Amino acid sequence: MRSSSSPLPEQPASAPDPTVVRRLLEASRRAEIVAAVNAATSAAELGHVVTAQLCQAFEAELALVVAGRPAVGGPELVGSTGVGAEQAEELLGGGFLYHALTARAPRLHLGDPLGLGAQTVMVAPFADVSGDRGAVVVACLYHRGFDAADLALLEAVARSVGHALERLWLIEDLRRRLAALPHPESIV
Amino acid sequence: VTVVHATRLAGSGAAVGPECVFDAVGEAVAALGGRRASVVIAFPPASLEARAAVEQAAAAADGAPVAGMTSDGVITVDGLRGDGCSALALDDSVEVGVGVTARASVDPRRAGRDAAEAALRGLAERSGHTLLLLFLDPDSGDHAEILWGVYEVAGGHVPLVGGGANGRFPAQFALGSTGRDSVVAVALRSPAPIGVGVADGCIPLAAPSIVTRASGMTIQSLDGRPAENVYLEKLGRSRVELADAEFEALCVPHPLGQPALSGHVRLRHVRSRAAGGGLTCAARIPPDSVVTFMQQTPDTIRESAAQAVRDALEPLDGPPRAALVFDCAGRKRALGQRVGSGVEAVLSTFGRAAPPLAGLWTRGEVGRVRGPEGDRNHAIVVVALA
């Protein structure tokens, strides 16, 4: 049998100020998501992990990371949560992702610009030094009043996603070039 | 003893005794008044051998598929039954698909995905209100992973409800087979609205902490200190000598909370102490998470039961014609001798005539209406079908 004892007060602390809790949560969520972004070893993994975490953080049903690389062509879906394969095809063929990719600042959309039944959509764009652009999208199927702090959190995540993607694409490109060499093992 | 209730959509039955599954399922089907059952949901007592329960159910179901999980006490339209079976039969106005996967603990995400996919594939391509029932094994590991797999297939438009089987040897069953460590998914599509209410009776007690070290379902440290010490301090019990059994009893009304930015809190049951001053929880809480320290009382538990019913009824366009109730076994334990008052709170909120209804106390609840996550602890989940 084990027991516990310590000389601390016996009255439980009172419930904390909700605003303080909210700020603590934002900081914790930001740290959690950015750590996951930095730990990703491929663009696909990054897209999967970050969209799942964003859905969790915002209690949202849908999230997307979309990118537009001039070298690749049209928008590409780096990763998504809550979006089926057919829906992804439709999204890539629709106009909303072009708008998302050309946005200059985070935006809140009421209604369903995605065509997936959403009621509230947040978009935060990112860009890297080589001119590649992208956006992180979070959408709720119910009406959720996102506020400035929500947008700021998404903007911070989008920035780190942009940096991470640039790094991961460079690595993937390097691997492809290495694999195309006649004797790649001799390089190492 | 059997109890029968019926509407145009559903019939329910409840019984005790060695033939309780046969009696409850048979009465639920008979209550449909000759209309064919599309499915029977049954919660046999875990005290009955699982194979015998499945055979009794199949013998009484008149050819309808039967699915469910074991119980340790059931909720019926006439109150609680300590060691019996409750059953709900839905008529053929409701489309049904059933999916089952085994060995969920090996690859929980895949098990959830495959079961949900099979269940949803069983529905015809026509419009309606879809719901996915999930019957899980409480010992399959972290239900969150199973539910992520389900979510990959079902998406955000399909509510998820259900829970973990109860009893000493919890089992899930469907389509004539039974087993442990499986995922049973039952997809329902109704022409009329389906409401889901998810509620809990917990309120925050103290300032939150940060999970600074955790592994799997064990939290080793909070705020950089042994998690057990911090937990007890926050509950104001740090000076009290507690044996292991007393510690576990303290945990029942005091789960941890994982607050979301929206203000909602997902509860996490603390199962026991862990080696090195840690806390073993019923779900994974990753490092860097914020956790709050929660408390529930009999009053808040009863009020939340009523709230779950109100929320389930809210989207309906008429009186409910069938209901399912998944209530946390921890809440039952917290109510103790007053457990009947929790059931009464559910029934009285339905109004003078509660609809045909079956329910049980679960070990881990499934309740997803918003967001991607549906694995819950210390919650009550109520489904109402119009």
XYZ file of C-alpha atoms in Angstrom:
574
model
C 0.000 0.000 0.000
C 1.282 3.428 -0.888
C 0.227 6.683 0.643
C 0.549 10.356 -0.100
C 1.226 13.322 2.109
C 2.693 16.801 1.819
C 2.466 20.004 3.867
C 0.401 22.027 1.414
C -2.967 23.718 1.932
C -5.997 21.477 2.202
C -8.437 23.720 0.362
C -8.457 23.155 -3.379
C -7.520 26.284 -5.297
C -10.429 28.200 -6.729
C -11.289 27.897 -10.427
C -9.067 30.153 -12.523
C -9.949 33.167 -14.639
C -11.236 31.815 -18.008
C -9.249 34.441 -19.931
C -6.013 33.300 -18.321
C -6.864 29.680 -19.117
C -7.631 30.621 -22.711
C -4.240 32.383 -23.147
C -2.491 29.384 -21.578
C -4.324 27.070 -23.969
C -3.371 29.153 -26.990
C 0.285 29.080 -25.997
C 0.188 25.367 -25.275
C -1.602 24.550 -28.557
C 0.800 26.699 -30.537
C 3.796 24.927 -28.964
C 2.203 21.518 -29.566
C 1.409 22.151 -33.243
C 4.684 23.862 -34.089
C 6.582 20.983 -32.449
C 4.618 18.523 -34.609
C 5.309 20.614 -37.714
C 9.024 20.642 -36.976
C 9.085 16.899 -36.322
C 7.463 15.977 -39.662
C 9.806 14.145 -42.022
C 7.777 14.538 -45.220
C 5.301 16.993 -46.678
C 2.559 14.343 -46.562
C 3.209 13.654 -42.872
C 3.221 17.352 -42.109
C -0.105 17.830 -43.894
C -1.676 14.939 -42.049
C -0.414 15.853 -38.580
C -0.993 19.574 -38.706
C -4.561 19.324 -40.044
C -5.488 16.746 -37.388
C -4.059 18.986 -34.667
C -5.832 22.054 -36.017
C -9.148 20.203 -36.037
C -8.532 19.202 -32.425
C -7.475 22.670 -31.343
C -10.382 24.523 -32.929
C -12.984 21.759 -32.538
C -13.307 21.954 -36.311
C -14.414 19.163 -38.616
C -12.252 20.084 -41.598
C -8.718 21.344 -42.115
C -6.496 21.596 -45.175
C -2.970 22.548 -46.049
C -2.863 23.634 -49.666
C 0.132 24.802 -51.666
C 0.742 26.441 -55.014
C 4.185 25.848 -56.421
C 4.850 27.494 -59.770
C 7.110 24.575 -60.650
C 4.319 22.062 -60.007
C 1.373 23.879 -61.554
C -2.083 24.217 -59.964
C -2.902 24.007 -56.284
C -1.938 20.793 -54.512
C -3.426 19.387 -51.353
C -0.525 18.760 -48.988
C -2.798 17.203 -46.386
C -6.300 17.270 -44.990
C -8.514 16.027 -42.181
C -12.240 15.428 -42.579
C -12.090 15.654 -46.378
C -12.778 12.552 -48.468
C -10.897 11.733 -51.677
C -13.784 12.802 -53.923
C -14.254 16.029 -52.004
C -10.536 16.754 -52.336
C -10.789 16.357 -56.119
C -13.688 18.785 -56.230
C -11.834 21.258 -54.041
C -8.802 21.206 -56.301
C -11.016 21.858 -59.287
C -12.924 24.679 -57.576
C -12.107 28.340 -57.197
C -11.777 28.697 -53.448
C -8.256 27.336 -53.198
C -7.023 29.899 -55.745
C -8.499 32.626 -53.560
C -6.857 31.089 -50.499
C -3.482 30.933 -52.206
C -3.601 34.547 -53.291
C -4.763 35.896 -49.924
C -2.350 38.327 -48.295
C -3.653 38.119 -44.732
C -5.658 35.709 -42.570
C -9.370 35.846 -43.295
C -12.587 34.638 -41.791
C -15.370 33.507 -44.138
C -18.951 32.980 -43.060
C -20.860 30.472 -45.163
C -19.531 27.637 -47.245
C -16.944 28.761 -49.792
C -15.477 25.240 -49.791
C -18.723 23.570 -50.856
C -18.388 21.009 -48.057
C -21.207 22.150 -45.815
C -19.094 24.454 -43.656
C -20.556 27.407 -41.807
C -17.368 29.149 -40.704
C -13.992 29.039 -42.455
C -10.628 30.504 -41.442
C -7.795 30.874 -43.937
C -4.193 31.839 -43.179
C -1.794 32.161 -46.119
C 1.961 31.580 -46.153
C 4.728 32.217 -48.627
C 8.387 31.260 -48.819
C 11.405 33.002 -50.265
C 11.333 30.999 -53.507
C 7.873 32.293 -54.356
C 5.888 29.182 -53.432
C 2.621 30.034 -51.743
C 0.219 28.141 -49.585
C -2.595 28.379 -47.109
C -3.866 26.635 -44.025
C -7.656 26.318 -43.902
C -9.831 25.390 -40.923
C -13.587 24.946 -41.300
C -16.481 24.142 -38.978
C -19.718 22.493 -40.046
C -21.484 24.438 -37.299
C -21.463 28.140 -36.571
C -18.396 28.889 -34.511
C -17.416 32.422 -33.692
C -13.687 32.522 -34.385
C -12.004 35.564 -32.873
C -8.774 37.525 -33.394
C -6.838 35.194 -31.100
C -7.958 32.194 -33.192
C -6.794 33.915 -36.382
C -3.475 34.835 -34.755
C -2.908 31.223 -33.737
C -3.691 29.980 -37.244
C -1.396 32.619 -38.738
C 1.471 31.470 -36.500
C 0.873 27.847 -37.486
C 0.717 28.794 -41.194
C 4.073 30.577 -40.945
C 5.752 27.537 -39.422
C 4.066 25.252 -41.980
C 5.472 27.433 -44.769
C 9.019 27.213 -43.406
C 8.744 23.476 -42.817
C 7.353 22.775 -46.290
C 10.134 24.739 -47.935
C 12.669 22.633 -46.041
C 10.872 19.330 -46.707
C 10.414 20.009 -50.416
C 14.103 20.852 -50.733
C 15.000 17.580 -49.025
C 12.538 15.606 -51.170
C 13.933 17.239 -54.305
C 17.474 16.467 -53.228
C 16.532 12.820 -52.588
C 14.911 12.558 -56.017
C 18.010 13.990 -57.718
C 20.243 11.662 -55.737
C 18.135 8.662 -56.653
C 18.337 9.637 -60.335
C 22.146 9.560 -60.328
C 23.742 6.391 -61.782
C 25.539 5.528 -58.540
C 23.955 7.568 -55.736
C 25.726 5.577 -53.001
C 29.115 6.844 -54.249
C 28.111 10.442 -53.348
C 27.906 9.663 -49.655
C -39.951 -10.136 -15.969
C -40.218 -8.379 -19.321
C -41.150 -4.817 -20.152
C -42.328 -3.790 -23.602
C -42.689 -0.344 -25.138
C -43.444 0.492 -28.742
C -43.848 3.327 -31.243
C -44.201 3.316 -35.027
C -40.423 3.294 -35.311
C -39.215 1.106 -32.495
C -39.923 -1.347 -29.751
C -37.951 -1.978 -26.617
C -37.774 -4.794 -24.154
C -36.004 -5.454 -20.900
C -35.694 -8.599 -18.851
C -33.743 -10.292 -16.087
C -32.957 -13.934 -15.460
C -31.085 -16.661 -17.338
C -33.172 -16.154 -20.521
C -33.097 -12.361 -20.282
C -31.538 -11.775 -23.717
C -34.065 -14.007 -25.471
C -36.901 -12.325 -23.583
C -35.747 -8.717 -24.053
C -34.921 -9.095 -27.756
C -38.082 -11.072 -28.424
C -40.282 -8.492 -26.745
C -38.570 -5.605 -28.543
C -39.180 -7.286 -31.919
C -42.744 -8.241 -31.021
C -43.447 -4.648 -30.038
C -43.000 -3.635 -33.678
C -46.438 -5.103 -34.234
C -45.599 -7.235 -37.252
C -43.341 -4.716 -38.987
C -39.982 -6.173 -39.846
C -37.022 -5.197 -37.653
C -34.037 -3.763 -39.505
C -31.796 -4.199 -36.468
C -31.909 -5.009 -32.772
C -29.498 -3.308 -30.394
C -29.036 -5.342 -27.209
C -27.053 -4.999 -24.011
C -26.894 -8.437 -22.310
C -25.420 -8.780 -18.832
C -21.728 -9.664 -18.719
C -22.631 -12.271 -16.110
C -24.181 -14.316 -18.922
C -21.724 -16.256 -21.066
C -21.258 -14.192 -24.248
C -21.881 -17.066 -26.674
C -25.128 -17.913 -24.896
C -26.203 -14.271 -25.081
C -25.604 -14.169 -28.831
C -27.517 -17.411 -29.361
C -30.458 -16.163 -27.317
C -30.495 -12.891 -29.245
C -30.365 -14.621 -32.639
C -33.122 -17.020 -31.653
C -35.431 -14.177 -30.684
C -34.624 -11.604 -33.376
C -36.783 -13.103 -36.141
C -33.961 -12.909 -38.648
C -32.985 -9.305 -37.917
C -29.309 -8.538 -37.314
C -28.464 -8.082 -33.633
C -25.535 -6.028 -32.364
C -24.481 -4.773 -28.987
C -22.152 -5.179 -26.072
C -22.150 -6.529 -22.543
C -23.478 -4.532 -19.643
C -23.273 -4.349 -15.876
C -26.717 -2.974 -15.173
C -29.007 -1.595 -17.845
C -31.179 1.453 -18.326
C -34.751 0.738 -19.356
C -37.851 2.801 -19.888
C -38.965 1.735 -16.398
C -35.732 2.501 -14.598
C -32.548 0.589 -13.959
C -32.121 -3.191 -13.909
C -29.190 -4.464 -11.923
C -28.293 -7.580 -13.893
C -30.508 -7.786 -16.930
C -30.694 -7.103 -20.638
C -32.205 -4.134 -22.444
C -32.941 -4.176 -26.166
C -34.201 -1.797 -28.815
C -35.600 -2.963 -32.162
C -35.870 -0.482 -35.033
C -38.297 -1.113 -37.867
C -37.434 -1.204 -41.549
C -37.966 2.519 -42.064
C -34.412 2.725 -40.758
C -31.613 1.517 -43.028
C -28.846 -0.397 -41.317
C -25.265 -1.399 -42.090
C -23.057 -3.389 -39.743
C -19.266 -3.673 -39.719
C -17.039 -5.664 -37.390
C -13.251 -5.790 -37.047
C -11.178 -7.916 -34.704
C -7.890 -7.323 -32.871
C -8.460 -3.624 -32.454
C -5.506 -3.211 -30.106
C -3.054 -4.245 -32.851
C -3.956 -1.393 -35.195
C -6.754 0.621 -33.585
C -6.990 3.267 -36.297
C -7.343 0.674 -39.017
C -9.865 -1.317 -36.963
C -12.019 1.781 -36.590
C -11.685 2.706 -40.233
C -12.529 -0.770 -41.538
C -15.520 -1.277 -39.238
C -16.973 2.129 -40.088
C -16.370 1.648 -43.790
C -18.156 -1.710 -43.792
C -21.086 -0.324 -41.810
C -21.534 2.742 -44.004
C -21.175 0.670 -47.155
C -24.269 -1.227 -46.023
C -26.412 1.877 -46.443
C -28.089 2.619 -49.759
C -27.169 5.789 -51.620
C -30.145 7.845 -50.558
C -30.688 10.852 -48.371
C -31.540 10.725 -44.714
C -30.079 11.296 -41.288
C -27.100 9.068 -40.594
C -25.710 7.945 -37.254
C -22.877 5.573 -36.432
C -23.100 3.432 -33.288
C -19.798 2.080 -31.997
C -19.361 -0.749 -29.511
C -15.782 -1.020 -28.282
C -13.645 -3.025 -25.874
C -12.479 -0.928 -22.919
C -9.227 -2.905 -22.937
C -8.362 -2.284 -26.592
C -6.185 0.657 -25.626
C -6.782 4.296 -26.439
C -10.240 4.688 -27.986
C -9.104 7.975 -29.525
C -7.099 6.100 -32.144
C -10.063 3.890 -33.077
C -12.220 6.975 -33.440
C -9.699 8.788 -35.629
C -9.948 5.815 -37.971
C -13.739 6.023 -37.877
C -13.596 9.764 -38.537
C -11.425 9.257 -41.613
C -14.315 7.341 -43.162
C -17.392 8.927 -41.625
C -16.263 12.566 -41.730
C -17.815 15.448 -39.868
C -21.405 15.040 -41.032
C -22.068 11.725 -39.254
C -22.468 11.833 -35.457
C -20.738 9.045 -33.538
C -22.175 7.494 -30.372
C -21.617 4.422 -28.224
C -19.020 3.302 -25.753
C -16.957 0.553 -24.227
C -18.552 -2.714 -23.088
C -18.972 -3.232 -19.352
C -18.679 -6.125 -16.930
C -15.817 -8.297 -15.772
C -15.394 -9.867 -19.223
C -16.583 -7.133 -21.558
C -17.525 -8.336 -25.043
C -18.937 -6.895 -28.237
C -21.116 -8.827 -30.655
C -22.755 -8.505 -34.058
C -24.000 -10.694 -36.882
C -23.995 -13.833 -34.763
C -20.428 -13.673 -33.507
C -18.973 -12.339 -30.298
C -15.538 -11.455 -29.093
C -13.270 -9.128 -27.242
C -10.875 -6.524 -28.622
C -13.215 -5.856 -31.537
C -14.906 -2.817 -33.021
C -18.584 -3.143 -33.879
C -19.994 -0.333 -36.002
C -23.697 -0.026 -36.756
C -24.693 2.634 -39.268
C -28.289 3.853 -39.096
C -29.994 6.054 -41.664
C -33.405 7.396 -40.816
C -35.745 9.567 -42.885
C -36.438 11.593 -39.716
C -33.964 13.651 -37.641
C -31.685 12.024 -35.103
C -30.577 14.053 -32.090
C -27.471 13.435 -29.998
C -26.816 14.942 -26.570
C -23.443 14.685 -24.863
C -23.004 16.076 -21.372
C -21.027 15.693 -18.180
C -21.420 16.904 -14.651
C -17.912 18.204 -14.050
C -16.823 21.660 -13.021
C -13.217 22.936 -12.812
C -11.800 22.941 -9.336
C -8.368 24.504 -9.463
C -5.828 26.286 -11.643
C -4.745 24.229 -14.658
C -1.415 22.469 -15.012
C 0.810 21.542 -17.929
C 1.640 17.910 -18.680
C 5.427 18.017 -18.621
C 6.115 14.307 -19.004
C 3.832 11.581 -20.278
C 4.055 8.242 -21.980
C 1.060 6.512 -23.520
C -1.790 6.720 -21.058
C 0.442 7.566 -18.080
C 1.186 11.105 -16.972
C 4.487 11.117 -15.141
C 4.719 14.781 -14.252
C 2.604 17.908 -14.100
C 4.294 21.300 -13.921
C 7.610 19.466 -13.664
C 6.642 17.585 -10.494
C 5.302 14.084 -9.820
C 1.788 14.036 -11.246
C 0.254 12.277 -8.236
C 1.462 14.973 -5.820
C 0.158 17.794 -7.996
C -3.191 16.037 -8.504
C -3.695 15.569 -4.764
C -2.655 19.137 -3.974
C -5.094 20.529 -6.499
C -7.872 18.462 -4.938
C -6.886 19.639 -1.460
C -5.996 16.112 -0.339
C -2.239 16.338 -0.115
C -2.088 15.813 3.647
C -4.347 12.793 3.649
C -2.884 9.303 3.788
C -4.549 7.316 1.038
C -4.363 3.590 0.379
C -4.486 2.575 -3.283
C -8.183 1.713 -3.101
C -8.948 5.057 -1.437
C -6.929 6.867 -4.067
C -8.894 5.174 -6.841
C -12.147 6.051 -5.097
C -11.025 9.680 -4.959
C -10.368 9.596 -8.715
C -13.946 8.583 -9.563
C -15.527 12.004 -9.031
C -12.312 13.864 -9.949
C -11.275 13.324 -13.574
C -8.754 15.467 -15.367
C -10.044 17.833 -18.028
C -8.551 18.695 -21.406
C -9.948 22.126 -22.209
C -10.403 23.200 -25.830
C -10.086 26.732 -27.178
C -13.867 26.739 -27.600
C -14.256 26.379 -23.837
C -15.459 22.771 -23.980
C -13.624 20.301 -21.770
C -12.946 16.664 -22.631
C -12.678 14.592 -19.464
C -10.043 11.987 -18.786
C -10.598 9.341 -16.116
C -7.701 8.778 -13.734
C -7.524 5.036 -13.180
C -4.786 4.687 -10.584
C -1.377 5.674 -9.377
C 1.535 4.743 -11.597
C 5.080 3.852 -10.635
C 7.321 6.839 -9.892
C 4.528 9.170 -8.790
C 2.583 9.118 -12.060
C -1.100 8.848 -12.892
C -2.512 6.133 -15.141
C -5.380 7.533 -17.183
C -8.034 5.948 -19.381
C -6.800 7.884 -22.413
C -3.607 9.348 -23.790
C -2.815 12.917 -22.769
C 0.238 14.166 -24.693
C 3.054 16.248 -23.202
C 2.516 20.041 -23.323
C -1.241 19.589 -22.874
C -3.083 21.817 -20.468
C -5.118 19.845 -17.934
C -7.694 21.053 -15.463
C -8.814 19.369 -12.255
C -12.497 18.564 -12.235
C -15.165 17.556 -9.770
C -18.623 16.075 -10.151
C -21.315 15.593 -7.542
C -24.604 13.652 -7.556
C -26.462 16.887 -8.269
C -24.282 17.839 -11.244
C -24.438 14.281 -12.572
C -28.232 14.283 -12.490
C -28.429 17.736 -14.068
C -26.079 16.695 -16.864
C -28.206 13.606 -17.540
C -31.212 15.844 -18.045
C -29.143 18.219 -20.197
C -28.025 15.381 -22.483
C -31.665 14.420 -23.057
C -32.660 18.040 -23.755
C -29.807 18.385 -26.261
C -30.793 15.133 -27.968
C -34.418 16.257 -28.269
C -33.593 19.743 -29.544
C -33.158 18.939 -33.285
C -36.203 16.649 -33.426
C -39.317 17.891 -35.186
C -41.671 15.902 -32.990
C -41.712 13.603 -29.999
C -38.933 11.016 -29.865
C -39.849 7.537 -31.054
C -36.744 5.729 -29.824
C -33.745 6.427 -27.623
C -30.392 4.966 -26.639
C -28.438 5.938 -23.532
C -24.709 5.412 -22.910
C -23.800 6.577 -19.416
C -20.355 6.381 -17.853
C -19.736 3.609 -15.324
C -17.708 6.123 -13.314
C -20.751 8.366 -12.989
C -22.730 5.360 -11.792
C -20.073 4.700 -9.179
C -20.029 8.365 -8.146
C -23.800 8.233 -7.598
C -23.457 5.075 -5.496
C -26.744 4.068 -3.883
C -28.448 6.971 -5.659
C -27.779 5.627 -9.150
C -31.523 5.297 -9.736
C -31.859 9.062 -9.473
C -29.581 9.466 -12.496
C -31.801 7.170 -14.543
C -34.858 9.004 -13.274
C -33.336 12.302 -14.464
C -33.058 10.818 -17.960
C -36.564 9.366 -18.037
C -38.329 12.358 -16.514
C -36.703 14.730 -19.011
C -38.179 12.711 -21.868
C -41.557 13.675 -20.455
C -44.563 11.739 -19.336
C -44.117 8.929 -21.872
C -40.498 8.069 -22.508
C -39.969 6.444 -25.917
C -38.831 2.846 -26.373
C -35.365 2.970 -24.917
C -32.304 0.880 -24.169
C -29.192 1.935 -22.331
C -26.282 0.877 -20.215
C -23.300 2.106 -18.275
C -20.166 2.066 -20.383
C -16.429 2.037 -19.815
C -15.479 4.940 -22.032
C -18.109 6.767 -24.043
C -18.305 7.710 -27.699
C -20.004 11.010 -28.416
C -19.025 13.143 -31.391
C -21.256 15.863 -32.695
C -18.748 18.655 -33.317
C -15.049 18.588 -34.048
C -13.180 15.414 -34.945
C -12.896 13.762 -31.534
C -15.477 11.582 -29.871
C -13.696 9.543 -27.221
C -14.996 10.571 -23.841
C -14.849 9.697 -20.178
C -17.348 10.548 -17.429
C -19.940 11.541 -20.034
C -23.509 10.630 -20.783
C -24.496 10.264 -24.438
C -28.175 10.216 -25.377
C -29.540 9.474 -28.842
C -33.121 10.341 -29.731
C -34.747 9.280 -33.001
C -37.785 11.154 -34.301
